[in-house]
Coordinates of C-alpha atoms in Angstrom, one line a residue:
M1452 CA 168.1 89.9 156.3
T1453 CA 164.8 90.5 155.1
P1454 CA 162.2 87.7 156.1
S1455 CA 161.9 84.7 153.6
S1456 CA 158.9 84.2 151.6
E1457 CA 155.9 82.5 153.0
N1458 CA 156.2 80.1 149.6
P1459 CA 159.9 78.7 149.6
D1460 CA 159.4 78.1 145.8
R1461 CA 159.2 81.9 145.4
A1462 CA 162.1 82.9 147.5
P1463 CA 165.4 83.4 145.7
I1464 CA 167.5 81.2 148.0
C1465 CA 166.4 77.6 148.6
V1466 CA 167.4 76.3 152.0
A1467 CA 167.6 72.5 152.4
A1468 CA 167.9 70.8 155.7
L1469 CA 168.5 67.1 155.4
Y1470 CA 169.7 63.9 157.3
Q1471 CA 169.9 60.1 156.6
F1472 CA 171.0 57.3 159.0
T1473 CA 172.7 54.7 156.8
R1474 CA 175.6 52.7 156.7
F1475 CA 178.6 54.2 154.7
A1476 CA 181.5 51.7 154.1
D1477 CA 184.0 54.5 153.3
F1478 CA 182.2 57.9 154.1
A1479 CA 185.6 59.8 153.6
A1480 CA 185.5 58.8 149.8
L1481 CA 182.2 60.6 149.5
R1482 CA 183.4 64.0 150.6
P1483 CA 185.5 65.0 147.4
P1484 CA 182.8 64.6 144.7
L1485 CA 180.0 66.0 147.0
L1486 CA 182.1 68.9 147.8
A1487 CA 183.0 69.7 144.3
L1488 CA 179.2 69.5 143.1
C1489 CA 178.3 71.9 145.9
E1490 CA 181.0 74.4 144.9
E1491 CA 180.3 74.0 141.2
E1492 CA 176.5 74.9 141.9
G1493 CA 177.4 77.8 144.2
I1494 CA 175.8 75.9 147.2
K1495 CA 176.9 77.0 150.8
G1496 CA 176.3 75.5 154.2
T1497 CA 177.4 72.5 156.2
L1498 CA 177.2 68.8 155.4
L1499 CA 178.4 66.3 157.9
L1500 CA 179.5 62.7 156.8
A1501 CA 180.2 59.9 159.1
A1502 CA 180.0 56.1 159.1
E1503 CA 176.3 56.3 160.4
G1504 CA 174.9 58.8 157.6
I1505 CA 174.8 62.4 156.5
N1506 CA 173.4 65.4 158.0
G1507 CA 173.5 69.2 157.1
T1508 CA 171.8 72.4 155.9
I1509 CA 172.7 73.8 152.5
A1510 CA 171.3 76.9 150.6
G1511 CA 171.5 78.2 147.1
S1512 CA 169.5 78.4 144.0
H1513 CA 166.5 76.0 143.5
E1514 CA 168.3 74.3 140.5
G1515 CA 171.6 73.9 142.4
I1516 CA 169.8 72.4 145.4
A1517 CA 168.1 70.0 143.3
R1518 CA 171.1 68.8 141.9
V1519 CA 172.9 68.4 145.1
L1520 CA 169.8 66.6 146.5
A1521 CA 169.8 64.1 143.5
H1522 CA 173.4 63.4 144.1
V1523 CA 172.8 62.7 147.9
R1524 CA 169.7 60.5 147.0
A1525 CA 172.2 58.3 144.9
L1526 CA 174.3 57.6 147.9
P1527 CA 174.0 54.2 149.5
G1528 CA 170.7 54.2 151.7
C1529 CA 169.8 57.7 150.7
A1530 CA 167.1 57.3 148.2
D1531 CA 164.5 58.4 150.9
V1532 CA 166.6 61.0 152.7
D1533 CA 164.7 63.3 154.9
V1534 CA 164.5 66.7 153.4
K1535 CA 162.8 70.0 154.7
L1536 CA 162.9 73.1 152.3
S1537 CA 162.3 76.5 153.1
G1538 CA 163.1 79.9 151.6
A1539 CA 165.4 82.9 152.4
D1540 CA 165.6 86.4 150.5
E1541 CA 169.5 86.4 151.1
M1542 CA 172.1 83.6 151.4
P1543 CA 172.2 82.5 155.1
F1544 CA 175.7 81.0 155.0
H1545 CA 179.2 82.3 154.1
R1546 CA 180.8 79.3 152.6
M1547 CA 180.5 75.5 151.9
K1548 CA 182.0 72.9 154.2
V1549 CA 181.6 69.0 154.0
R1550 CA 183.2 67.6 157.2
L1551 CA 183.9 64.1 158.2
K1552 CA 182.9 63.2 161.7
R1553 CA 182.4 60.3 164.0
E1554 CA 178.7 60.9 164.5
I1555 CA 176.2 63.1 162.3
V1556 CA 174.6 64.2 165.6
T1557 CA 176.9 64.0 168.6
M1558 CA 175.3 61.8 171.5
G1559 CA 178.5 60.0 172.7
Q1560 CA 176.6 56.9 173.0
P1561 CA 178.4 54.5 170.8
D1562 CA 176.0 51.5 171.2
I1563 CA 173.0 53.5 170.0
D1564 CA 171.9 52.5 166.5
P1565 CA 168.8 54.2 165.0
L1566 CA 168.7 51.7 162.2
S1567 CA 168.2 49.0 164.6
I1568 CA 165.6 50.6 167.1
V1569 CA 163.8 53.8 167.3
G1570 CA 160.7 55.3 168.7
T1571 CA 157.5 55.6 166.9
Y1572 CA 157.1 58.4 164.4
V1573 CA 154.3 60.7 164.8
E1574 CA 153.0 62.9 162.0
P1575 CA 152.6 66.7 162.6
Q1576 CA 149.0 66.6 162.2
D1577 CA 148.6 64.0 164.9
W1578 CA 151.2 65.6 167.3
N1579 CA 148.7 67.9 169.3
A1580 CA 146.6 65.0 170.3
L1581 CA 149.5 63.1 171.7
I1582 CA 151.0 65.8 173.6
A1583 CA 147.5 66.9 174.8
D1584 CA 147.2 63.4 176.5
P1585 CA 147.8 63.9 180.5
D1586 CA 149.6 60.2 180.2
T1587 CA 152.3 61.6 177.9
I1588 CA 155.5 63.0 179.1
V1589 CA 156.8 65.6 176.5
I1590 CA 160.5 66.3 176.4
D1591 CA 162.4 68.9 174.3
T1592 CA 165.7 67.2 173.3
R1593 CA 167.4 70.5 172.1
N1594 CA 169.8 72.6 174.0
D1595 CA 169.0 75.3 176.5
Y1596 CA 169.6 78.3 174.4
E1597 CA 167.2 76.9 171.8
V1598 CA 164.5 76.0 174.3
A1599 CA 164.5 79.5 175.5
V1600 CA 163.6 80.9 172.0
G1601 CA 160.4 78.7 171.8
T1602 CA 159.0 75.3 172.6
F1603 CA 155.7 73.3 172.8
A1604 CA 153.4 74.3 175.7
G1605 CA 154.0 71.9 178.7
A1606 CA 157.3 70.4 177.3
I1607 CA 160.0 69.5 179.8
D1608 CA 163.3 71.4 179.3
P1609 CA 166.2 69.4 180.2
R1610 CA 168.4 72.5 180.4
T1611 CA 171.3 70.6 178.6
A1612 CA 174.1 72.7 177.1
T1613 CA 175.0 70.1 174.5
F1614 CA 173.2 66.9 173.1
R1615 CA 175.9 64.8 174.9
D1616 CA 174.3 65.7 178.2
F1617 CA 171.0 64.2 177.4
P1618 CA 171.8 60.5 178.4
E1619 CA 173.0 61.7 181.8
W1620 CA 170.0 64.1 182.3
F1621 CA 167.6 61.3 181.6
R1622 CA 169.2 58.6 183.8
A1623 CA 169.1 61.1 186.6
E1624 CA 165.7 62.2 186.2
R1625 CA 164.2 58.8 184.9
D1626 CA 162.5 57.5 188.1
K1627 CA 160.9 61.0 188.9
L1628 CA 159.7 61.4 185.3
L1629 CA 158.2 58.0 185.0
A1630 CA 156.8 57.7 188.6
A1631 CA 154.9 60.9 188.1
R1632 CA 152.4 58.9 185.7
A1633 CA 152.4 55.7 187.7
D1634 CA 149.3 56.6 189.7
S1635 CA 147.1 56.4 186.5
G1636 CA 147.7 52.7 186.1
K1637 CA 148.8 53.1 182.6
P1638 CA 152.3 52.8 181.1
P1639 CA 153.8 56.2 180.7
K1640 CA 154.2 57.5 177.0
V1641 CA 157.3 59.7 176.2
A1642 CA 157.0 62.1 173.3
M1643 CA 160.2 63.9 172.2
F1644 CA 161.0 66.4 169.7
C1645 CA 163.8 68.5 168.2
T1646 CA 164.4 70.9 165.3
G1647 CA 164.3 68.7 162.4
G1648 CA 164.1 65.0 163.8
I1649 CA 167.6 63.8 163.9
R1650 CA 168.3 64.1 167.4
C1651 CA 165.2 62.2 168.2
E1652 CA 166.3 59.5 166.1
K1653 CA 169.0 58.9 168.7
S1654 CA 167.1 60.0 171.9
T1655 CA 164.3 57.7 171.2
A1656 CA 166.7 54.9 170.5
F1657 CA 168.5 55.6 173.6
L1658 CA 165.1 55.5 175.8
K1659 CA 164.3 52.1 174.2
Q1660 CA 167.6 50.7 174.9
E1661 CA 167.1 52.0 178.6
G1662 CA 164.0 50.0 178.8
V1663 CA 161.2 52.6 178.0
E1664 CA 158.6 51.0 175.7
D1665 CA 156.3 53.6 174.7
V1666 CA 158.5 56.2 173.0
F1667 CA 157.4 58.7 170.3
H1668 CA 158.9 61.4 168.3
L1669 CA 157.6 64.1 166.0
K1670 CA 158.3 63.2 162.5
G1671 CA 160.2 65.9 160.6
G1672 CA 160.6 67.8 163.9
I1673 CA 159.6 71.3 164.6
L1674 CA 160.3 72.5 161.2
K1675 CA 157.8 70.1 159.5
Y1676 CA 155.2 71.1 162.2
L1677 CA 155.6 74.7 161.6
E1678 CA 155.3 74.2 158.0
T1679 CA 152.4 71.7 158.2
V1680 CA 150.2 72.7 161.1
P1681 CA 148.0 76.1 160.9
E1682 CA 149.0 78.7 163.4
A1683 CA 145.5 78.9 164.7
E1684 CA 145.7 75.2 165.7
S1685 CA 149.4 75.2 166.7
L1686 CA 150.7 74.5 170.2
W1687 CA 154.0 75.9 169.6
Q1688 CA 155.0 78.8 171.7
G1689 CA 157.6 81.2 170.3
E1690 CA 160.0 80.8 167.5
C1691 CA 162.3 77.9 166.5
F1692 CA 166.2 78.5 166.4
V1693 CA 167.9 77.3 163.2
F1694 CA 171.5 76.9 162.4
D1695 CA 172.1 79.6 159.9
Q1696 CA 172.1 83.4 159.7
R1697 CA 168.3 83.5 159.7
V1698 CA 168.7 82.6 163.4
T1699 CA 165.0 81.9 164.0
I1700 CA 162.0 80.9 162.0
G1701 CA 158.1 80.9 162.9
H1702 CA 154.8 79.3 161.5
G1703 CA 155.1 78.9 157.5
L1704 CA 159.0 78.8 158.1
V1705 CA 159.0 82.6 157.7
Q1706 CA 162.1 84.3 159.3
G1707 CA 161.6 85.2 163.1
S1708 CA 162.6 88.2 165.0
H1709 CA 165.9 87.3 166.6
A1710 CA 169.4 88.4 165.9
L1711 CA 172.5 86.5 166.7
C1712 CA 175.1 87.3 169.1
H1713 CA 178.4 86.9 167.2
A1714 CA 180.4 86.6 170.6
C1715 CA 178.7 83.6 171.9
R1716 CA 176.4 82.4 168.9
R1717 CA 173.3 82.7 171.1
P1718 CA 170.1 84.0 169.9
V1719 CA 169.2 87.6 171.0
N1720 CA 165.6 88.8 171.2
A1721 CA 164.3 92.3 171.2
Q1722 CA 164.5 92.8 174.8
D1723 CA 168.1 91.6 175.0
Q1724 CA 169.0 93.9 172.3
S1725 CA 167.7 96.9 174.3
S1726 CA 169.9 95.7 177.3
P1727 CA 172.9 97.9 178.2
L1728 CA 174.8 94.6 178.2
Y1729 CA 174.2 94.1 174.4
E1730 CA 176.6 95.6 171.9
E1731 CA 176.3 94.3 168.2
G1732 CA 179.1 92.0 167.5
V1733 CA 180.7 92.5 171.0
S1734 CA 178.3 90.9 173.7
C1735 CA 174.7 90.2 174.8
P1736 CA 173.3 89.8 178.4
A1737 CA 174.0 85.9 178.1
C1738 CA 177.8 86.3 177.6
H1739 CA 178.7 89.7 178.7
H1740 CA 180.0 88.1 182.3
E1741 CA 181.8 85.4 180.4
R1742 CA 184.0 87.6 178.4
S1743 CA 186.8 90.0 179.6
D1744 CA 187.4 93.5 178.6
E1745 CA 190.2 92.6 176.4
Q1746 CA 188.1 90.1 174.5
R1747 CA 185.2 92.5 174.1
A1748 CA 187.7 95.0 172.8
S1749 CA 189.1 92.4 170.3
Y1750 CA 185.3 91.6 169.1
R1751 CA 184.6 95.5 168.9
E1752 CA 187.5 95.9 166.5
R1753 CA 186.5 92.9 164.5
H1754 CA 183.0 94.2 164.1
R1755 CA 184.4 97.6 163.2
Q1756 CA 186.5 96.1 160.4
E1757 CA 183.5 94.0 159.2
V1758 CA 181.3 97.1 159.0
L1759 CA 183.8 99.0 157.0
A1760 CA 184.4 95.8 154.7
A1761 CA 180.5 95.7 154.2
E1762 CA 180.5 99.4 153.1
R1763 CA 183.3 98.6 150.6
G1764 CA 181.1 95.6 149.5
E1765 CA 183.7 93.2 150.6
L1766 CA 183.6 90.1 152.8
H1767 CA 185.9 90.7 156.0
V1768 CA 188.2 87.7 157.1
G1769 CA 186.3 88.0 160.6
A1770 CA 182.8 86.9 158.8
V1771 CA 184.5 83.9 157.3
R1772 CA 186.0 83.1 160.8
K1773 CA 182.5 83.5 162.4
A1774 CA 181.0 81.1 159.6
G1775 CA 183.6 78.6 160.5
S1776 CA 182.6 78.7 164.1
E1777 CA 178.7 78.3 163.4
T1778 CA 177.2 75.5 165.5
E1779 CA 177.0 72.2 163.7
P1780 CA 173.6 71.9 162.1
D1781 CA 170.8 69.9 163.5
A1782 CA 169.2 69.7 160.1
G1783 CA 166.8 67.7 160.7

């Protein structure tokens, strides 16, 4: 896929990452008309609906995305839905899914309610000053494979495999994290960030519920920061993993340099691609030891069939299967 335009308005494909915490009385009833509109407009991607709100990333024509966003804004409590737009030169999704879930971002803490308690939002242009303060603890709330691609200078990596692991990690590390700042005589400040903001809605609510008072999070997440803050002033290092076929993006929301291992769904950089353990569509250095020879043989045949289908201008069933196994969006 070729890089997206630096100006999303000029890119042929509009990509919209969105989320909104709200209370849907009957979220299942919202699915049929939303899916029908997306299919009518040729929109692809994934939207999650739950009693606590909506989350997802979708892509399509600028006009089609505008119509879907108008529909979403008309849903209860969604007039001010958080939306981040970027561009792509090719469609980054294979199909459209609207899924019903227990949570729009899974933390596994049923008592957490971002509508009742949440951390202090920090605008992207004010973020640098906050995280440069020596009395601020900066935590990356994303999963380990995302952090490996890029993060803010000095941020703590919890090394979590899923967002469900975050509460246990914090409770185990809490005393050590907060005590490290106790000598200053000032209450510690905790600043957290994620891809687009949604995970931090829950992680900051969780810390507040755990009794941490000064909790902050980056409004709009990394996506808004990379869009807003000039690269020359940025404290971001590396690229940002996104949950679609673009894999990663950089400053200005232009497409990054990583590929995707279709065996394990992890991002693969140029060095990984030169490894003898990397085989396109089959394995990468991170997952080679996790798969058997029989599994790799199956992936190899699937990849061969996909290449043949692409040469005929067709979409192989394996590509649809891979689309169905894509990681749930952290759109916001």
